[in-house]
Amino acid sequence: MIRNFSIEKNVPLGPLTTLGVGGEADHFLSATSEEAILFGFDFARENNLDVFVLGGGSNVLISDEGFRGLVIKVDLLGRAFDRLDENTFNLICAAGESWDDVVEEAIRRDLQGIECLSGIPGSVGGTPVQNVGAYGQEVSETIHSVRCLDRSTGKIVDLSNGQCGFSYRKSIFNTTAKEKFVVLSVNFRLNIAGKPKIVYADLQKHFDERIPTLRETRDAVLAIRAAKSMVIDLNDPNSRSAGSFFKNPIVTLEFLNQLDVELRKSGRLKFEEVVPSFRIDDSHAKIAAAWLIERAGFHKGFRKGNAGISANHSLALINCGNAGAAEIVALKEEIQESVNREFGISLEPEPIFVGF
Ligand SMILES: Cc1cc2nc3c(=O)[nH]c(=O)nc-3n(C[C@H](O)[C@H](O)[C@H](O)COP(=O)(O)OP(=O)(O)OC[C@H]3O[C@@H](n4cnc5c(N)ncnc54)[C@H](O)[C@@H]3O)c2cc1C
């Protein structure tokens, strides 16, 4: 028999997000057990309510009107590190655990695989959703399987890495099976005493060809991120963001070449300059969205009312004070229109828009 759990009413959602904007949820449940999650879905069904599943709130923009339904905040806790064989550790981690605390524990145990993902805010359950990545590493490289509640059947399912359909900032959780699953726990495979992954230029430069320890790698990533206000710091107003607000657009090499030619012809690209890009396969490249934004006229520290661009990272939109969601959206749209006009590229937002 399912117990009764307390559903709160009119709960402000802004404080539960890193951007700190947005209105109230009509109904709210902090779910510390799987039973509570099931109760929440039963309650929503009986009362004909939409459900939004919230993790650490670091990748969402809540509308000023809030959410007219039930927000279930996944607060499941628990971590189990177990040796699988001489090279590998199995880590099963409940969805509500803080991601960065888990990375710290893995480093303390000398386990390799997630060191470059240090400092990313949010919950463990949020990591498979957009396949979080940074500094040349993605969480899909170490996820073995994801345990989920299937919202449509009420059944618990284990999805293998392959079934999660991971790619750049994508998985089935934010594409084909959006809002179908609640992530309950994630099973990672970590390497015992493995060498850190140093493939990203900033990190290579930092270590100057020396192979660092996992701890040194974590410290370097945290320092590089902090300099860009990409770790949450209550004393750093530039970190009041949802991280990168736009994905780096993926274009064909043909488009990239044409763009290069046009920009040179019109004098917008100097002889010694190139459009910063990273080839991802034989026919596609990722263009640095930050460069597009700056070249479209939006400098670091740009402000529009109470919304702005971080003084330390042009991809991060920030809440400069008491911004409303509408102000963040207005700035987002101005940037998208300018980049589109200037380069013919549509920038896709990274955060999830809730209640719009
Ligand atoms: C300063 C800063 C830096 C960042 N840097 C990076 C970075 O380097 N790389 C990167 O990839 N991201 C980055 N992010 C974005 C964000 O931290 C990650 O996407 C994070 O994994 C989101 O997790 P969350 O728990 O906060 O999810 P939320 O913001 O709460 O939710 C995001 C989405 O995931 C869904 N979700 C959350 N938990 C669950 C669950 N248990 N089950 C089902 N769905 C769920 C929500 O419904 C929503 O659709 C950054 C954000 C900030 C603020």
Short mmCIF file of C-alpha atoms and ligand atoms in Angstrom, two decimals:
data_model
loop_
_atom_site.label_atom_id
_atom_site.label_comp_id
_atom_site.label_asym_id
_atom_site.label_seq_id
_atom_site.Cartn_x
_atom_site.Cartn_y
_atom_site.Cartn_z
CA MET A 1 0.00 0.00 0.00
CA ILE A 2 1.28 3.44 -0.93
CA ARG A 3 1.63 5.88 1.99
CA ASN A 4 0.40 9.43 1.94
CA PHE A 5 3.13 11.99 1.24
CA SER A 6 2.68 15.69 1.78
CA ILE A 7 2.10 17.76 -1.32
CA GLU A 8 2.87 21.45 -0.77
CA LYS A 9 0.97 24.22 -2.50
CA ASN A 10 2.18 27.41 -4.22
CA VAL A 11 5.90 26.74 -3.88
CA PRO A 12 8.25 29.35 -5.48
CA LEU A 13 10.46 27.57 -8.01
CA GLY A 14 13.04 30.34 -8.64
CA PRO A 15 15.02 29.57 -5.46
CA LEU A 16 15.25 25.92 -6.54
CA THR A 17 17.08 26.90 -9.73
CA THR A 18 20.55 28.32 -10.36
CA LEU A 19 19.17 31.16 -12.51
CA GLY A 20 16.82 32.10 -9.68
CA VAL A 21 13.90 33.22 -11.82
CA GLY A 22 10.34 32.06 -12.27
CA GLY A 23 7.00 31.72 -10.52
CA GLU A 24 5.36 29.14 -8.29
CA ALA A 25 4.36 25.51 -8.71
CA ASP A 26 0.70 24.97 -7.87
CA HIS A 27 1.69 21.65 -6.27
CA PHE A 28 5.13 20.46 -5.17
CA LEU A 29 6.55 17.23 -3.81
CA SER A 30 10.10 16.66 -2.60
CA ALA A 31 10.42 12.91 -3.24
CA THR A 32 12.98 11.19 -1.03
CA SER A 33 11.82 7.67 -1.93
CA GLU A 34 10.65 5.83 -5.04
CA GLU A 35 7.38 5.27 -3.23
CA ALA A 36 6.94 9.06 -2.95
CA ILE A 37 7.52 9.43 -6.71
CA LEU A 38 4.81 6.84 -7.41
CA PHE A 39 2.50 8.63 -4.98
CA GLY A 40 3.15 11.91 -6.83
CA PHE A 41 2.14 10.41 -10.19
CA ASP A 42 -1.00 8.86 -8.63
CA PHE A 43 -1.91 12.24 -7.10
CA ALA A 44 -1.38 13.96 -10.47
CA ARG A 45 -3.52 11.37 -12.28
CA GLU A 46 -6.36 11.65 -9.76
CA ASN A 47 -6.30 15.46 -9.95
CA ASN A 48 -5.66 15.65 -13.69
CA LEU A 49 -2.38 17.56 -13.27
CA ASP A 50 0.68 17.82 -15.50
CA VAL A 51 3.93 16.72 -13.86
CA PHE A 52 7.35 18.29 -14.20
CA VAL A 53 10.35 16.39 -12.82
CA LEU A 54 12.98 18.67 -11.27
CA GLY A 55 16.53 17.76 -10.31
CA GLY A 56 19.07 20.35 -9.14
CA GLY A 57 17.49 23.13 -11.23
CA SER A 58 20.74 24.01 -13.02
CA ASN A 59 19.46 23.54 -16.55
CA VAL A 60 15.96 25.01 -16.44
CA LEU A 61 14.27 28.33 -17.05
CA ILE A 62 10.95 28.58 -15.19
CA SER A 63 8.37 30.99 -16.62
CA ASP A 64 7.16 33.97 -14.58
CA GLU A 65 3.75 32.29 -14.42
CA GLY A 66 5.30 29.20 -12.82
CA PHE A 67 3.94 25.70 -13.36
CA ARG A 68 0.21 24.89 -13.24
CA GLY A 69 0.64 21.29 -12.12
CA LEU A 70 2.78 19.13 -9.84
CA VAL A 71 6.54 19.52 -9.66
CA ILE A 72 8.22 16.38 -8.32
CA LYS A 73 11.72 17.18 -7.11
CA VAL A 74 13.81 14.02 -7.19
CA ASP A 75 15.60 13.96 -3.83
CA LEU A 76 16.58 10.26 -3.77
CA LEU A 77 19.91 9.73 -2.01
CA GLY A 78 22.45 6.92 -1.79
CA ARG A 79 25.74 5.87 -3.41
CA ALA A 80 27.38 2.45 -3.59
CA PHE A 81 30.95 1.99 -4.86
CA ASP A 82 31.85 -1.68 -5.44
CA ARG A 83 34.90 -3.26 -6.99
CA LEU A 84 33.85 -5.26 -10.06
CA ASP A 85 37.22 -6.63 -11.17
CA GLU A 86 40.86 -5.61 -10.95
CA ASN A 87 40.37 -2.67 -13.32
CA THR A 88 36.84 -1.52 -12.72
CA PHE A 89 34.57 -0.10 -10.05
CA ASN A 90 30.81 -0.23 -10.25
CA LEU A 91 29.09 2.89 -8.91
CA ILE A 92 25.35 2.95 -8.37
CA CYS A 93 24.15 6.38 -7.49
CA ALA A 94 20.66 7.62 -6.65
CA ALA A 95 19.32 10.39 -8.88
CA GLY A 96 19.09 13.08 -6.21
CA GLU A 97 22.77 12.96 -5.23
CA SER A 98 24.83 16.07 -6.01
CA TRP A 99 26.85 15.33 -9.15
CA ASP A 100 29.94 17.19 -8.05
CA ASP A 101 30.01 15.44 -4.65
CA VAL A 102 30.05 12.14 -6.55
CA VAL A 103 32.93 13.31 -8.77
CA GLU A 104 34.85 14.36 -5.64
CA GLU A 105 34.34 10.92 -4.05
CA ALA A 106 35.45 9.16 -7.24
CA ILE A 107 38.67 11.23 -7.27
CA ARG A 108 39.25 10.49 -3.59
CA ARG A 109 38.99 6.79 -4.42
CA ASP A 110 41.38 7.26 -7.38
CA LEU A 111 38.71 6.27 -9.92
CA GLN A 112 38.99 7.62 -13.45
CA GLY A 113 36.26 8.48 -15.94
CA ILE A 114 34.47 11.60 -14.70
CA GLU A 115 37.35 13.87 -13.62
CA CYS A 116 36.79 16.45 -16.42
CA LEU A 117 33.14 16.73 -15.38
CA SER A 118 34.16 18.35 -12.09
CA GLY A 119 32.22 21.43 -11.05
CA ILE A 120 29.09 20.78 -13.12
CA PRO A 121 26.16 21.65 -10.85
CA GLY A 122 22.95 19.66 -10.53
CA SER A 123 21.95 16.14 -9.67
CA VAL A 124 23.15 12.73 -10.80
CA GLY A 125 19.71 12.14 -12.35
CA GLY A 126 20.16 15.20 -14.55
CA THR A 127 23.45 13.99 -16.07
CA PRO A 128 22.12 11.40 -18.56
CA VAL A 129 19.32 13.74 -19.67
CA GLN A 130 21.54 15.99 -21.78
CA ASN A 131 24.60 13.71 -21.63
CA VAL A 132 26.56 16.34 -19.73
CA GLY A 133 29.97 17.03 -21.06
CA ALA A 134 32.93 19.31 -20.52
CA TYR A 135 36.64 19.52 -21.31
CA GLY A 136 36.57 16.59 -23.72
CA GLN A 137 34.61 14.13 -21.57
CA GLU A 138 30.94 13.12 -21.60
CA VAL A 139 29.02 11.25 -18.95
CA SER A 140 27.94 8.68 -21.57
CA GLU A 141 31.54 7.38 -21.58
CA THR A 142 31.07 5.91 -18.09
CA ILE A 143 27.32 5.27 -17.82
CA HIS A 144 26.64 1.54 -17.87
CA SER A 145 22.86 1.73 -17.39
CA VAL A 146 20.12 3.99 -16.09
CA ARG A 147 17.33 2.78 -13.81
CA CYS A 148 14.09 4.59 -14.56
CA LEU A 149 10.42 4.76 -13.80
CA ASP A 150 8.45 4.58 -17.04
CA ARG A 151 5.81 7.26 -16.51
CA SER A 152 3.41 5.71 -19.01
CA THR A 153 3.35 2.19 -17.51
CA GLY A 154 4.42 2.81 -13.90
CA LYS A 155 7.06 0.06 -14.35
CA ILE A 156 10.73 0.25 -13.39
CA VAL A 157 13.09 -0.36 -16.32
CA ASP A 158 16.86 -0.62 -16.70
CA LEU A 159 18.11 1.08 -19.85
CA SER A 160 21.52 0.08 -21.16
CA ASN A 161 23.95 2.74 -22.36
CA GLY A 162 23.00 1.93 -25.97
CA GLN A 163 19.28 2.28 -25.25
CA CYS A 164 19.86 5.80 -23.87
CA GLY A 165 20.84 7.03 -27.38
CA PHE A 166 23.58 9.40 -26.24
CA SER A 167 25.11 12.06 -28.50
CA TYR A 168 26.24 15.68 -28.09
CA ARG A 169 23.98 17.17 -25.34
CA LYS A 170 21.35 14.59 -26.29
CA SER A 171 19.81 11.33 -25.16
CA ILE A 172 16.39 9.75 -25.52
CA PHE A 173 15.52 11.57 -22.26
CA ASN A 174 15.51 14.97 -24.00
CA THR A 175 14.52 13.83 -27.51
CA THR A 176 12.49 10.75 -28.53
CA ALA A 177 11.42 9.76 -25.00
CA LYS A 178 11.19 13.25 -23.52
CA GLU A 179 9.22 13.23 -20.23
CA LYS A 180 8.65 9.46 -20.53
CA PHE A 181 11.09 8.41 -17.79
CA VAL A 182 12.05 9.50 -14.31
CA VAL A 183 15.69 8.66 -13.69
CA LEU A 184 15.91 6.87 -10.32
CA SER A 185 19.57 5.91 -10.28
CA VAL A 186 22.55 5.73 -12.59
CA ASN A 187 25.06 2.90 -12.81
CA PHE A 188 28.59 4.03 -13.75
CA ARG A 189 31.71 2.02 -14.53
CA LEU A 190 34.90 3.76 -13.40
CA ASN A 191 38.52 2.78 -14.01
CA ILE A 192 40.79 1.97 -11.13
CA ALA A 193 43.87 4.24 -11.14
CA GLY A 194 43.32 5.15 -14.80
CA LYS A 195 45.06 8.11 -16.44
CA PRO A 196 43.02 11.33 -16.63
CA LYS A 197 41.57 12.30 -19.98
CA ILE A 198 43.53 15.34 -21.12
CA VAL A 199 42.37 16.06 -24.66
CA TYR A 200 41.00 19.57 -24.30
CA ALA A 201 43.32 22.41 -25.36
CA ASP A 202 42.86 24.44 -22.13
CA LEU A 203 43.84 21.43 -20.04
CA GLN A 204 46.76 20.42 -22.28
CA LYS A 205 48.09 23.97 -22.03
CA HIS A 206 47.62 23.97 -18.27
CA PHE A 207 49.70 20.81 -17.82
CA ASP A 208 52.17 21.54 -20.60
CA GLU A 209 52.35 17.91 -21.81
CA ARG A 210 52.82 16.48 -18.29
CA ILE A 211 50.35 13.73 -17.31
CA PRO A 212 48.65 14.97 -14.12
CA THR A 213 47.00 12.99 -11.35
CA LEU A 214 43.22 12.74 -11.19
CA ARG A 215 43.23 15.17 -8.26
CA GLU A 216 45.35 17.70 -10.19
CA THR A 217 42.98 17.33 -13.15
CA ARG A 218 39.94 18.00 -10.99
CA ASP A 219 41.63 21.03 -9.39
CA ALA A 220 42.61 22.42 -12.80
CA VAL A 221 39.11 21.93 -14.22
CA LEU A 222 37.60 23.65 -11.18
CA ALA A 223 40.05 26.56 -11.49
CA ILE A 224 39.44 26.99 -15.24
CA ARG A 225 35.67 26.80 -14.69
CA ALA A 226 35.76 29.25 -11.77
CA ALA A 227 37.63 31.79 -13.92
CA LYS A 228 34.70 31.56 -16.36
CA SER A 229 32.09 31.69 -13.54
CA MET A 230 31.04 28.17 -14.50
CA VAL A 231 30.98 26.87 -10.94
CA ILE A 232 28.15 28.01 -8.71
CA ASP A 233 29.50 30.53 -6.22
CA LEU A 234 27.08 32.63 -4.16
CA ASN A 235 29.71 35.39 -4.08
CA ASP A 236 30.04 35.46 -7.88
CA PRO A 237 27.08 37.23 -9.53
CA ASN A 238 28.26 35.95 -12.93
CA SER A 239 27.51 32.38 -11.87
CA ARG A 240 23.74 33.06 -11.52
CA SER A 241 23.13 31.24 -14.75
CA ALA A 242 21.94 27.98 -16.26
CA GLY A 243 25.45 27.34 -17.61
CA SER A 244 25.83 27.64 -21.36
CA PHE A 245 22.54 28.98 -22.64
CA PHE A 246 23.14 27.87 -26.24
CA LYS A 247 24.50 24.67 -27.78
CA ASN A 248 27.43 24.90 -30.16
CA PRO A 249 25.71 24.61 -33.55
CA ILE A 250 26.58 21.63 -35.73
CA VAL A 251 26.92 22.52 -39.43
CA THR A 252 28.05 20.74 -42.57
CA LEU A 253 31.65 21.33 -43.70
CA GLU A 254 30.21 22.75 -46.91
CA PHE A 255 28.26 25.37 -44.93
CA LEU A 256 31.35 26.18 -42.87
CA ASN A 257 33.45 26.72 -46.03
CA GLN A 258 30.80 28.96 -47.57
CA LEU A 259 30.54 30.95 -44.36
CA ASP A 260 34.31 31.41 -44.33
CA VAL A 261 34.27 32.70 -47.92
CA GLU A 262 31.36 35.09 -47.30
CA LEU A 263 32.83 36.49 -44.09
CA ARG A 264 36.16 37.16 -45.81
CA LYS A 265 34.48 38.75 -48.81
CA SER A 266 32.53 41.13 -46.59
CA GLY A 267 35.59 41.92 -44.44
CA ARG A 268 34.09 40.36 -41.31
CA LEU A 269 36.90 37.82 -41.09
CA LYS A 270 40.49 39.06 -41.27
CA PHE A 271 43.15 37.20 -43.22
CA GLU A 272 44.72 35.57 -40.16
CA GLU A 273 41.38 34.63 -38.56
CA VAL A 274 39.29 31.47 -38.83
CA VAL A 275 35.78 30.65 -37.65
CA PRO A 276 36.50 28.67 -34.45
CA SER A 277 35.19 25.17 -35.09
CA PHE A 278 35.81 21.55 -34.21
CA ARG A 279 35.39 18.79 -36.77
CA ILE A 280 33.16 16.01 -35.42
CA ASP A 281 33.03 13.65 -38.42
CA ASP A 282 33.77 13.53 -42.16
CA SER A 283 31.06 16.00 -43.04
CA HIS A 284 30.19 18.03 -39.93
CA ALA A 285 31.78 20.52 -37.56
CA LYS A 286 30.72 22.22 -34.35
CA ILE A 287 31.07 26.02 -34.38
CA ALA A 288 31.84 27.88 -31.14
CA ALA A 289 28.54 29.55 -30.23
CA ALA A 290 30.41 31.99 -27.96
CA TRP A 291 32.33 33.37 -30.97
CA LEU A 292 29.12 33.76 -33.00
CA ILE A 293 27.48 35.64 -30.14
CA GLU A 294 30.42 37.99 -29.64
CA ARG A 295 30.74 38.66 -33.37
CA ALA A 296 27.01 39.39 -33.54
CA GLY A 297 27.64 42.28 -31.16
CA PHE A 298 27.07 40.83 -27.68
CA HIS A 299 30.12 41.33 -25.52
CA LYS A 300 30.81 39.72 -22.15
CA GLY A 301 29.07 41.78 -19.47
CA PHE A 302 26.34 42.95 -21.91
CA ARG A 303 23.12 43.94 -20.10
CA LYS A 304 19.51 44.25 -21.12
CA GLY A 305 17.45 45.27 -18.09
CA ASN A 306 17.98 42.71 -15.35
CA ALA A 307 19.20 40.04 -17.76
CA GLY A 308 22.73 39.93 -19.03
CA ILE A 309 25.68 38.01 -20.37
CA SER A 310 28.26 36.82 -17.87
CA ALA A 311 31.32 39.09 -17.70
CA ASN A 312 33.42 35.91 -17.83
CA HIS A 313 31.67 33.73 -20.40
CA SER A 314 29.68 34.92 -23.40
CA LEU A 315 27.58 31.74 -23.58
CA ALA A 316 26.07 32.20 -20.12
CA LEU A 317 22.96 34.36 -19.71
CA ILE A 318 22.68 35.60 -16.15
CA ASN A 319 20.12 37.01 -13.77
CA CYS A 320 21.72 40.35 -12.84
CA GLY A 321 19.34 41.07 -9.98
CA ASN A 322 15.65 40.56 -9.93
CA ALA A 323 15.28 39.41 -13.51
CA GLY A 324 12.00 37.93 -14.62
CA ALA A 325 11.98 34.97 -16.99
CA ALA A 326 10.55 37.28 -19.66
CA GLU A 327 13.72 39.41 -19.53
CA ILE A 328 15.94 36.34 -19.96
CA VAL A 329 13.78 35.22 -22.88
CA ALA A 330 13.92 38.70 -24.49
CA LEU A 331 17.73 38.67 -24.36
CA LYS A 332 17.85 35.09 -25.66
CA GLU A 333 15.66 36.08 -28.62
CA GLU A 334 17.70 39.19 -29.41
CA ILE A 335 20.87 37.09 -29.49
CA GLN A 336 19.26 34.37 -31.64
CA GLU A 337 17.92 36.91 -34.15
CA SER A 338 21.25 38.73 -34.42
CA VAL A 339 23.25 35.52 -34.90
CA ASN A 340 20.75 34.33 -37.49
CA ARG A 341 20.88 37.63 -39.38
CA GLU A 342 24.68 37.80 -39.25
CA PHE A 343 25.59 34.15 -39.99
CA GLY A 344 22.40 32.32 -41.08
CA ILE A 345 22.71 30.02 -38.05
CA SER A 346 19.91 29.21 -35.58
CA LEU A 347 21.23 28.92 -32.05
CA GLU A 348 19.45 26.23 -30.07
CA PRO A 349 18.99 26.86 -26.33
CA GLU A 350 20.42 24.27 -23.94
CA PRO A 351 18.17 24.73 -20.85
CA ILE A 352 14.65 23.30 -20.57
CA PHE A 353 11.84 25.88 -20.62
CA VAL A 354 9.19 25.12 -17.98
CA GLY A 355 5.67 26.59 -17.88
CA PHE A 356 5.92 28.63 -21.10
C1 LIG B 1 27.22 27.28 -13.77
C2 LIG B 1 26.75 26.11 -14.62
C3 LIG B 1 27.67 25.38 -15.34
C4 LIG B 1 27.24 24.29 -16.13
N1 LIG B 1 28.18 23.60 -16.84
C5 LIG B 1 27.79 22.56 -17.61
C6 LIG B 1 28.76 21.83 -18.38
O1 LIG B 1 29.94 22.09 -18.32
N2 LIG B 1 28.31 20.80 -19.15
C7 LIG B 1 26.99 20.45 -19.21
O2 LIG B 1 26.66 19.50 -19.94
N3 LIG B 1 26.06 21.12 -18.48
C8 LIG B 1 26.42 22.16 -17.70
N4 LIG B 1 25.49 22.85 -16.99
C9 LIG B 1 24.07 22.48 -17.09
C10 LIG B 1 23.55 21.57 -15.95
O3 LIG B 1 24.34 21.71 -14.80
C11 LIG B 1 23.50 20.11 -16.34
O4 LIG B 1 22.71 19.93 -17.48
C12 LIG B 1 22.93 19.24 -15.19
O5 LIG B 1 23.17 17.89 -15.46
C13 LIG B 1 21.42 19.44 -14.97
O6 LIG B 1 21.04 18.64 -13.86
P1 LIG B 1 19.94 19.10 -12.85
O7 LIG B 1 19.79 18.04 -11.85
O8 LIG B 1 20.21 20.46 -12.33
O9 LIG B 1 18.66 19.12 -13.80
P2 LIG B 1 17.46 20.17 -13.83
O10 LIG B 1 17.98 21.50 -14.22
O11 LIG B 1 16.69 20.09 -12.59
O12 LIG B 1 16.59 19.56 -15.03
C14 LIG B 1 17.08 19.59 -16.36
C15 LIG B 1 16.27 18.59 -17.19
O13 LIG B 1 16.53 17.28 -16.71
C16 LIG B 1 15.32 16.65 -16.28
N5 LIG B 1 15.63 15.87 -15.07
C17 LIG B 1 16.36 16.24 -13.99
N6 LIG B 1 16.42 15.22 -13.12
C18 LIG B 1 15.71 14.19 -13.66
C19 LIG B 1 15.39 12.88 -13.24
N7 LIG B 1 15.81 12.37 -12.07
N8 LIG B 1 14.63 12.10 -14.06
C20 LIG B 1 14.19 12.57 -15.27
N9 LIG B 1 14.46 13.82 -15.72
C21 LIG B 1 15.22 14.61 -14.91
C22 LIG B 1 14.34 17.79 -15.99
O14 LIG B 1 13.01 17.36 -16.14
C23 LIG B 1 14.75 18.79 -17.05
O15 LIG B 1 14.16 18.44 -18.26
C24 LIG B 1 25.88 23.94 -16.18
C25 LIG B 1 24.95 24.69 -15.43
C26 LIG B 1 25.40 25.76 -14.65
C27 LIG B 1 24.39 26.54 -13.86
#
